[in-house]
Coordinates of C-alpha atoms in Angstrom, one line a residue:
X1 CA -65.1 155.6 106.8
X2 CA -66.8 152.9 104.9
X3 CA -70.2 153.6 103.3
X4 CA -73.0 151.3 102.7
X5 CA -75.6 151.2 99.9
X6 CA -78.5 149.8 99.0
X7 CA -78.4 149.3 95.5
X8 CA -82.5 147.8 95.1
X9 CA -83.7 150.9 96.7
X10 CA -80.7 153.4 95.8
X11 CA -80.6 154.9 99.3
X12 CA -77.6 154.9 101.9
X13 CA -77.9 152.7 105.0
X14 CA -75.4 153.7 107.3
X15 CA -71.3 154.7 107.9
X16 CA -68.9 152.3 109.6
X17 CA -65.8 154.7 110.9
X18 CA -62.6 153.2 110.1
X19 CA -60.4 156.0 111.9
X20 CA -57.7 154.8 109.0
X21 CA -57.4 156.1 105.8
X22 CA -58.6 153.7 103.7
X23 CA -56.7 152.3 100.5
X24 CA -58.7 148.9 100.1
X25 CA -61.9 147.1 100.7
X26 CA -63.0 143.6 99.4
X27 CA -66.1 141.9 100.3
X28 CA -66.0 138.0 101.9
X29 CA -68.2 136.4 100.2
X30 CA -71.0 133.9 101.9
X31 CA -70.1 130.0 101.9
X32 CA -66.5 131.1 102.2
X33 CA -64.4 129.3 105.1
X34 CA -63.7 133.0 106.0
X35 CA -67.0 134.1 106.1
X36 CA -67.8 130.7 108.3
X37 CA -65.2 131.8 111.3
X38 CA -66.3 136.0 110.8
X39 CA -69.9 134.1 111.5
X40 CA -68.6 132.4 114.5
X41 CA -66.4 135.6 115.9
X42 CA -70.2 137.2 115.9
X43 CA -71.5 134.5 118.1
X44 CA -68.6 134.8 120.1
X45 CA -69.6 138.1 120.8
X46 CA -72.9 137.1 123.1
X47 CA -74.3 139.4 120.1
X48 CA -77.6 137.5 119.2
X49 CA -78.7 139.5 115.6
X50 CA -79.6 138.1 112.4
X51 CA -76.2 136.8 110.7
X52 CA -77.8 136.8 107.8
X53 CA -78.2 140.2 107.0
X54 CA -74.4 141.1 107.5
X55 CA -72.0 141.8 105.1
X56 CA -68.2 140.6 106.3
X57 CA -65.5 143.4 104.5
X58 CA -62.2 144.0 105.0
X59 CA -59.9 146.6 105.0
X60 CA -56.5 148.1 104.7
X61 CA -54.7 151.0 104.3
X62 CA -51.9 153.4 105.9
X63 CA -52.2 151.7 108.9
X64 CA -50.3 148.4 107.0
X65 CA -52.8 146.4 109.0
X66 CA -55.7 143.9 107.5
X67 CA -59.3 144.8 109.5
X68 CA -62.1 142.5 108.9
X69 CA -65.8 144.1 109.9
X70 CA -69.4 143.3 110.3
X71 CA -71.4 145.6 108.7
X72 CA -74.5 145.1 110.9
X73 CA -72.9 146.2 114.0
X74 CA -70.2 148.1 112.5
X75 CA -67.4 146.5 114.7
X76 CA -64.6 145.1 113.9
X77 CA -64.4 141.5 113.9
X78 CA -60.5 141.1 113.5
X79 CA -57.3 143.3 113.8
X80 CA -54.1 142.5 112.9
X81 CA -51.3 143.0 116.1
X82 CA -48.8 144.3 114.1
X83 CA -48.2 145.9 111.0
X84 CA -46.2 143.3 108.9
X85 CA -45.1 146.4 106.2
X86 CA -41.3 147.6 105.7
X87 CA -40.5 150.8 106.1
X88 CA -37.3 152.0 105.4
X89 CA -37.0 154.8 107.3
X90 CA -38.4 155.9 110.9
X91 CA -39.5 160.1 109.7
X92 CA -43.0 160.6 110.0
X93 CA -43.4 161.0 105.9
X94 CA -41.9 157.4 104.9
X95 CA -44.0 155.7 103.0
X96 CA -46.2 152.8 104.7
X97 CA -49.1 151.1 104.4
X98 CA -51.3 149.0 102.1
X99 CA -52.6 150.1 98.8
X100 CA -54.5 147.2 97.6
X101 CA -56.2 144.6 99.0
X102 CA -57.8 141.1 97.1
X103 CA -59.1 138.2 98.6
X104 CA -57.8 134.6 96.8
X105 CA -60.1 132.3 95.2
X106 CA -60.6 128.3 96.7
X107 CA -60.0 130.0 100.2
X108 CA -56.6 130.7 99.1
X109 CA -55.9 133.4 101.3
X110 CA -55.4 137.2 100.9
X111 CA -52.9 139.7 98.8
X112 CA -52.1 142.6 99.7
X113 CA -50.0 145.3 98.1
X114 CA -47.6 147.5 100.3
X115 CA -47.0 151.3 99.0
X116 CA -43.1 150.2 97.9
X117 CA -44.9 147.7 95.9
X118 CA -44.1 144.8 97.8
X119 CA -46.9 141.6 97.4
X120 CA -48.0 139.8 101.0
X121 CA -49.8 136.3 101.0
X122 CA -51.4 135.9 103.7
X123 CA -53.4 131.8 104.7
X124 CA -56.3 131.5 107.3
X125 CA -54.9 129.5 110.9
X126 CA -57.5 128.2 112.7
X127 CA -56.5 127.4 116.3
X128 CA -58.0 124.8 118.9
X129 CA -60.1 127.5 120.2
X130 CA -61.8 127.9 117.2
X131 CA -59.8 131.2 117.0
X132 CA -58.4 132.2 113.3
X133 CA -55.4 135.0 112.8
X134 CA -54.5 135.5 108.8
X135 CA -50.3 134.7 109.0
X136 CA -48.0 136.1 106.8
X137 CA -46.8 133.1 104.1
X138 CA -45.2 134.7 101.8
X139 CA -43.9 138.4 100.5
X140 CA -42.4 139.0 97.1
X141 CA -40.5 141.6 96.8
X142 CA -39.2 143.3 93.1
X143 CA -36.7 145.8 92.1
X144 CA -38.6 148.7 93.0
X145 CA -36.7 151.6 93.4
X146 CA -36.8 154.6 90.4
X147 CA -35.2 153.8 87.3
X148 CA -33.1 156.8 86.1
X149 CA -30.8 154.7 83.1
X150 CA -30.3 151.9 81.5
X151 CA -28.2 150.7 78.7
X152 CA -27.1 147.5 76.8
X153 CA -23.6 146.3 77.2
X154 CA -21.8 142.8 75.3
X155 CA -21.6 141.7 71.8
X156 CA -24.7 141.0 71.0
X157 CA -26.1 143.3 73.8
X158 CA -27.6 140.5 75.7
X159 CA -26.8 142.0 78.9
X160 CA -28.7 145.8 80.3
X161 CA -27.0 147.8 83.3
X162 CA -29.7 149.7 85.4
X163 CA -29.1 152.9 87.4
X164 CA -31.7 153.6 90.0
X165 CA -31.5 155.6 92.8
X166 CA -30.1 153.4 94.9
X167 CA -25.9 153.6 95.6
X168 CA -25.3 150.3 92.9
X169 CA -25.6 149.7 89.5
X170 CA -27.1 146.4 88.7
X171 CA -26.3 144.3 85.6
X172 CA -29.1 142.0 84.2
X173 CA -29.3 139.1 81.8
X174 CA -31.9 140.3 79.2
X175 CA -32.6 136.8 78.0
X176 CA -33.0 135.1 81.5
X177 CA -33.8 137.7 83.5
X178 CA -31.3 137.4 86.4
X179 CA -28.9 139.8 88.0
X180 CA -25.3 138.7 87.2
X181 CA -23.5 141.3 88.6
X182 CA -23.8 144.3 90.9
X183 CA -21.6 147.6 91.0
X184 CA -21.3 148.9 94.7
X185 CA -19.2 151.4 96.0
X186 CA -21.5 155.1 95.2
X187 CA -22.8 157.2 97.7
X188 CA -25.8 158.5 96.5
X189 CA -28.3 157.2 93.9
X190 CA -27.1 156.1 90.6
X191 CA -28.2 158.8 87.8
X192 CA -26.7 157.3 84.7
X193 CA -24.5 154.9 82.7
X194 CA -23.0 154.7 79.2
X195 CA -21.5 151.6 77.5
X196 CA -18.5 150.3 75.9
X197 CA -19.2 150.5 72.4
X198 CA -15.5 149.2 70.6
X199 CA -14.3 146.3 73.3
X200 CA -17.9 145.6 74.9
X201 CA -16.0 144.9 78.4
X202 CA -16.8 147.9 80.1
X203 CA -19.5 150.8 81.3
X204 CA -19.6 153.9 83.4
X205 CA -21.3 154.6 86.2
X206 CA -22.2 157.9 87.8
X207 CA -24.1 159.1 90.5
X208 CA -25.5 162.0 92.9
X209 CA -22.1 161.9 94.8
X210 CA -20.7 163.5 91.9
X211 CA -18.4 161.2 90.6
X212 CA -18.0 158.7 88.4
X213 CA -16.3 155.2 88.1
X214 CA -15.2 152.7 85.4
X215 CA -16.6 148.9 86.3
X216 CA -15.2 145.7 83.9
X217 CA -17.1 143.8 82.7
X218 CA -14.9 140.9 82.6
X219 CA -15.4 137.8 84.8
X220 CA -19.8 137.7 83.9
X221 CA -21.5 134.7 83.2
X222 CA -24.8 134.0 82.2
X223 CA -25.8 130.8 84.4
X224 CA -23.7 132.3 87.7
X225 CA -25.5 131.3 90.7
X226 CA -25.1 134.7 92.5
X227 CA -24.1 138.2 90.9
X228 CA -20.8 139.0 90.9
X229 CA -19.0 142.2 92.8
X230 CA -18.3 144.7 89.4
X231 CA -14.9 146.1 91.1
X232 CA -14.4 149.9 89.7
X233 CA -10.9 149.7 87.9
X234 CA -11.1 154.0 88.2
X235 CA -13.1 156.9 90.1
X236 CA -12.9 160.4 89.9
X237 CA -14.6 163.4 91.9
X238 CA -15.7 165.0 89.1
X239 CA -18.3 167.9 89.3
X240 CA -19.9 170.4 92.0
X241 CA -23.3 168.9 91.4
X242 CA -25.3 166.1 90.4
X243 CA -24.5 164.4 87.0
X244 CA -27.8 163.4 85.2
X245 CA -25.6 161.9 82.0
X246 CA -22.4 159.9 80.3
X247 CA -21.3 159.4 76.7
X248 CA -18.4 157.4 75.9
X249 CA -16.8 158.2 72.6
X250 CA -16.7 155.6 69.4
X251 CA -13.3 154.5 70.2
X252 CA -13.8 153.6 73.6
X253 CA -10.8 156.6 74.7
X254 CA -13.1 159.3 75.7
X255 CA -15.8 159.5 78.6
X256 CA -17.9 163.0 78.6
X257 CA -20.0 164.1 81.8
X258 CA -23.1 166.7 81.9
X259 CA -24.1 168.3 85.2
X260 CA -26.1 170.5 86.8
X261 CA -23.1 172.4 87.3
X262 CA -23.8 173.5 84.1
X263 CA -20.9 172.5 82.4
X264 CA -19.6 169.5 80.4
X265 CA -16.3 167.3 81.0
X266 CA -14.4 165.4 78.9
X267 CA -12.2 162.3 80.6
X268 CA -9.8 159.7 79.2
X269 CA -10.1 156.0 79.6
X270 CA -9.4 154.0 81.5
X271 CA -7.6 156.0 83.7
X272 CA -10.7 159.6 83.6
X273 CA -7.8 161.8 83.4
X274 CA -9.1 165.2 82.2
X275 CA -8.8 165.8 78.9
X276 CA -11.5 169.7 78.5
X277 CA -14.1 171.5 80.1
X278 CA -16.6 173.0 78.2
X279 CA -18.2 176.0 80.0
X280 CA -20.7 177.9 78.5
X281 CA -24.4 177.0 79.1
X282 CA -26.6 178.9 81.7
X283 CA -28.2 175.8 83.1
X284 CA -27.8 172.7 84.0
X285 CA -27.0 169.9 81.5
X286 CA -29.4 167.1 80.6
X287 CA -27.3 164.9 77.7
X288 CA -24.4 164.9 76.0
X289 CA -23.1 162.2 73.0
X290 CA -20.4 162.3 70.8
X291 CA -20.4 162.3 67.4
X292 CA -19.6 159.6 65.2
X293 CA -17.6 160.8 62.7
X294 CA -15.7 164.4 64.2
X295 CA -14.0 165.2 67.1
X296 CA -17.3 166.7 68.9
X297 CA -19.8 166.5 71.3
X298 CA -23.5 167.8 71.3
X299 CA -24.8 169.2 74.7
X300 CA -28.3 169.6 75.4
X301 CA -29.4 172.0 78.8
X302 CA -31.7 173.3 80.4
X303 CA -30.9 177.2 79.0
X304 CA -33.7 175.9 76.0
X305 CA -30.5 175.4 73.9
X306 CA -27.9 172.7 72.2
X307 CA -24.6 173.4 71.6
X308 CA -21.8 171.5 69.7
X309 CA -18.2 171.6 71.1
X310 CA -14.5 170.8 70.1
X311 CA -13.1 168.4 72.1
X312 CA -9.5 169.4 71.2
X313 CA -9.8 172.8 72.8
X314 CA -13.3 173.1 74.7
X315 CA -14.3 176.2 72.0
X316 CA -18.3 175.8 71.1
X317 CA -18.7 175.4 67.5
X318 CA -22.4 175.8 67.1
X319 CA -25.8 177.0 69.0
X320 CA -28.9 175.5 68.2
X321 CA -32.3 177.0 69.0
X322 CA -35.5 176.8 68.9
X323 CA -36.9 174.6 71.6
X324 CA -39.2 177.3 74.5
X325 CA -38.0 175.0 77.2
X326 CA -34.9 172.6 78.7
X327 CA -33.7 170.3 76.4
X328 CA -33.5 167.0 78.2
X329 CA -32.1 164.5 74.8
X330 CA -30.1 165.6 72.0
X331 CA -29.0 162.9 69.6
X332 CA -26.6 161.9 66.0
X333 CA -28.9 160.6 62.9
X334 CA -27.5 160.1 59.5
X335 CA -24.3 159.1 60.7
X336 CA -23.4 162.5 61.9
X337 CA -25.4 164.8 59.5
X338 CA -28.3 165.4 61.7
X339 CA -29.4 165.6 64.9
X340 CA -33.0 164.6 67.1
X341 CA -33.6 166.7 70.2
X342 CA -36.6 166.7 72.8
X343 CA -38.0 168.8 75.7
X344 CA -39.7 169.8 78.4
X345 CA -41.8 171.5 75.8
X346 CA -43.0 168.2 74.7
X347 CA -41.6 168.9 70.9
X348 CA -39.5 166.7 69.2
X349 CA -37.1 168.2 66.5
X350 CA -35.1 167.2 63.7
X351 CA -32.2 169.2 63.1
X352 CA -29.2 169.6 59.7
X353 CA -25.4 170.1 61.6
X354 CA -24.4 171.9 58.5
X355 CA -26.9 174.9 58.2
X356 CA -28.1 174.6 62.0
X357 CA -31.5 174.7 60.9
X358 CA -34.5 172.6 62.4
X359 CA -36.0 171.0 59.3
X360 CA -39.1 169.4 61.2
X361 CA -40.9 169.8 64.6
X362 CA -43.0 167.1 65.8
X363 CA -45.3 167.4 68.6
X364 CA -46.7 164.2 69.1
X365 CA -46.2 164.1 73.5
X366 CA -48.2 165.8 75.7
X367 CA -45.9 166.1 78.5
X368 CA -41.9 166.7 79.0
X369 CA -40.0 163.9 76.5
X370 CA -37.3 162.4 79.2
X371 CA -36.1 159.6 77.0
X372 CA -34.8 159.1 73.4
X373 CA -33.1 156.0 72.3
X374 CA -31.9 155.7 68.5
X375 CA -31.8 152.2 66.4
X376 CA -28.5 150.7 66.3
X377 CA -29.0 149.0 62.8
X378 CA -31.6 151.5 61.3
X379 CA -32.5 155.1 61.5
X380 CA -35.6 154.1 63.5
X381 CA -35.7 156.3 66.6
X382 CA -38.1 156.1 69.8
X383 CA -39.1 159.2 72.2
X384 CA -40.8 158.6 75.5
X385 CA -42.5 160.9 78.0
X386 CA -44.0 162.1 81.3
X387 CA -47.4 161.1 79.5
X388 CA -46.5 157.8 79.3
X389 CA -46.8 157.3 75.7
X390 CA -43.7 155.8 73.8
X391 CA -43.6 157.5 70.0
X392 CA -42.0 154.7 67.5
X393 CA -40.4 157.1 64.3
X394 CA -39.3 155.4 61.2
X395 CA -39.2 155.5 57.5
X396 CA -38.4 152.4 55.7
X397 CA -36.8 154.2 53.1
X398 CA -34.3 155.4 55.1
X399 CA -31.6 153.3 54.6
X400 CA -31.4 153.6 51.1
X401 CA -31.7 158.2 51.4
X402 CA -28.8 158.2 53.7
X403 CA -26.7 156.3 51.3
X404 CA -27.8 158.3 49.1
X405 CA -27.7 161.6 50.5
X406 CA -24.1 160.4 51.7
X407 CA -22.4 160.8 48.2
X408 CA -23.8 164.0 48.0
X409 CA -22.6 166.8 49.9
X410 CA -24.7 169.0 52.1
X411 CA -27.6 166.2 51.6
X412 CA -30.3 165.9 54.1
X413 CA -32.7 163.7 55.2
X414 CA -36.0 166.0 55.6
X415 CA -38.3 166.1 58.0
X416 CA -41.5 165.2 56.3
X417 CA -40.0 162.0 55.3
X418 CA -40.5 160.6 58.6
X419 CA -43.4 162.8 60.1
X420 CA -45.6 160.5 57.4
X421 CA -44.5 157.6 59.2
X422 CA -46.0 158.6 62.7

């Protein structure tokens, strides 16, 4: 229903029943070329009121149809035929519908917004009969599916692949903004992706169909008219569940996998021919990385715990806990010394390899931390959450106390150090 007030007198005047649920309303205003053909549709009407006392609205909302309304007869004026919103699928819970509506200044038209975020422009057509429909001009459409991972690839890490849950992996220009290539070939959605970091020609791709491929990176260019086919030069089945994350070792020879199988693998490149499997955690597995200066790999899962394992015979060389919930990040600082980890508890913890003790616990999120993402040139690290808040975590002494602490054994960079720079 739409409600009307009066706001001199502060009293409700009546209800006009929509039989929609309604996501939008926007006035017409008086004087527009709108408002002149909603005046003549009232004529029309063999209706002989006042027109000056009615106010022209529309509406829209899951019916994905634009309503326009006279308020002092509470009719509708105008009806769309048909519903000009996408919907991808035909079950009775797809999403449909308008969930905005905003009407164009200069007689410009209407926007509307569709619930998968697509933009509709719609222009005024007058006919010979003095009739008007609004016509559908234009519809822009994003990239608008869930964004699971993303990661920069090249040498100077112009370039950022995107996972979403769609079956492809989509490689973007960060500088200009297009899509120069596209990764086909998975049957479910695409969870996550990890990066050459020695050659820079190369990434991994996996996704809910439980394997995972190897796509060059050769054969890109930046001023390409259309995006190029990223062929997979290997794919391997390679867990019983969903894989929500990829590491690919220093070197460029090793590619580890975390499931929700609860276990870890590792695979060589290029070919993912197994190398270990590291069994051992009672829930699923949120992130694993290697580390940069020993044969290892740091797992974080949803058993509340990180573990460290060998990669030369799968044994786990040390537990770390501490957090109440799943660990969803776990990642290297102090070129290998220390570690960062965050949760579903919302904490965000700093923690010494050597002694496996947590040195500092920061809890600076009020939701689950999903994301962590650590400075390639600096020890500046970044956590990001379900509340929407990205935390920025630097000292800028830092620099010069890992060099320092690096001549000296056992050395550690504490806690406090960067807590002050919050």
């Amino acid at each position: 229903v739409v409600n009307l007030w009066d706001l001199h007198d502060h009293v409700f005047k009546m209800t006009i029943p929509t039989y929609e649920v309604l996501e939008g309303l926007c006035v017409v205003k008086s004087g527009t070329e709108l408002a002149s053909f909603l005046g003549s549709c009232n004529l029309q009407s063999g209706k002989r009121r006042d027109r000056s006392s009615s106010i022209y609205f529309i509406t829209v909302g899951e019916r994905g149809v634009v309503r326009m309304w006279d308020s002092e007869r509470a009719v509708c004026l105008y009806e769309q035929k048909s519903s000009d919103v996408t919907v991808s699928s035909d079950t009775d819970d797809s999403p449909r519908g308008f969930t905005a509506a905003v009407i164009l200044p200069l007689d410009q038209g209407l926007l509307c917004v569709t619930v998968d975020h697509q933009f509709l422009f719609y222009s005024l057509v007058v006919h010979l009969e003095e009739k008007f429909e609004l016509m559908l001009c234009k519809r822009l459409v994003g990239y608008n599916e869930e964004i699971l991972d993303m990661r920069f690839l090249g040498e100077e890490e112009k370039f950022l692949a995107v996972a979403a849950n769609l079956e492809q992996v989509r490689l973007w220009n960060s500088e200009s903004i297009n899509c120069i290539g596209v990764g086909m070939g998975h049957m479910g959605g695409v969870g996550a992706v990890a990066f050459s970091k020695k050659w820079k020609n190369f990434f991994v791709s996996s996704s809910s169909d439980r394997t995972i491929k190897v796509r060059s990176t050769d054969g890109i260019s930046d001023d390409a008219d259309q995006p190029i086919n990223l062929k997979a030069k290997a794919v391997v089945a390679a867990h019983d569940k969903d894989i929500n994350s990829l590491a690919i070792a220093p070197n460029d020879t090793l590619v580890c996998s975390g499931s929700q199988d609860r276990t870890a693998c590792v695979w060589r490149l290029p070919d993912l021919v197994s190398v270990v499997v590291l069994k051992g955690h009672k829930r699923g597995i949120w992130s694993v990385e290697f580390s940069p200066v020993d044969q290892c790999v740091i797992i974080a899962s949803g058993d509340k715990t990180i573990k460290m394992w060998a990669i030369a015979n799968g044994s786990c060389l040390k537990t770390f806990e501490g957090h109440t919930s799943s660990v969803l990040r776990a990642s290297f600082l102090t070129r290998g010394t220390q570690f960062v980890s965050c949760g579903a508890d919302g904490l965000v913890k700093l923690w010494t390899v050597k002694t496996n003790e947590c040195i500092a616990t920061y809890d600076q999120h009020e939701d689950k931390v999903w994301a962590l993402a650590i400075g390639r040139k600096t020890e500046m690290f970044a956590t990001g959450g379900g509340d929407a808040v990205v935390n920025l975590w630097y000292d800028s002494t830092v620099s010069d106390k890992v060099e320092a602490f690096r001549k000296e054994e056992g050395g550690v960079l504490r806690g406090q150090e960067l807590e002050n720079s919050v």
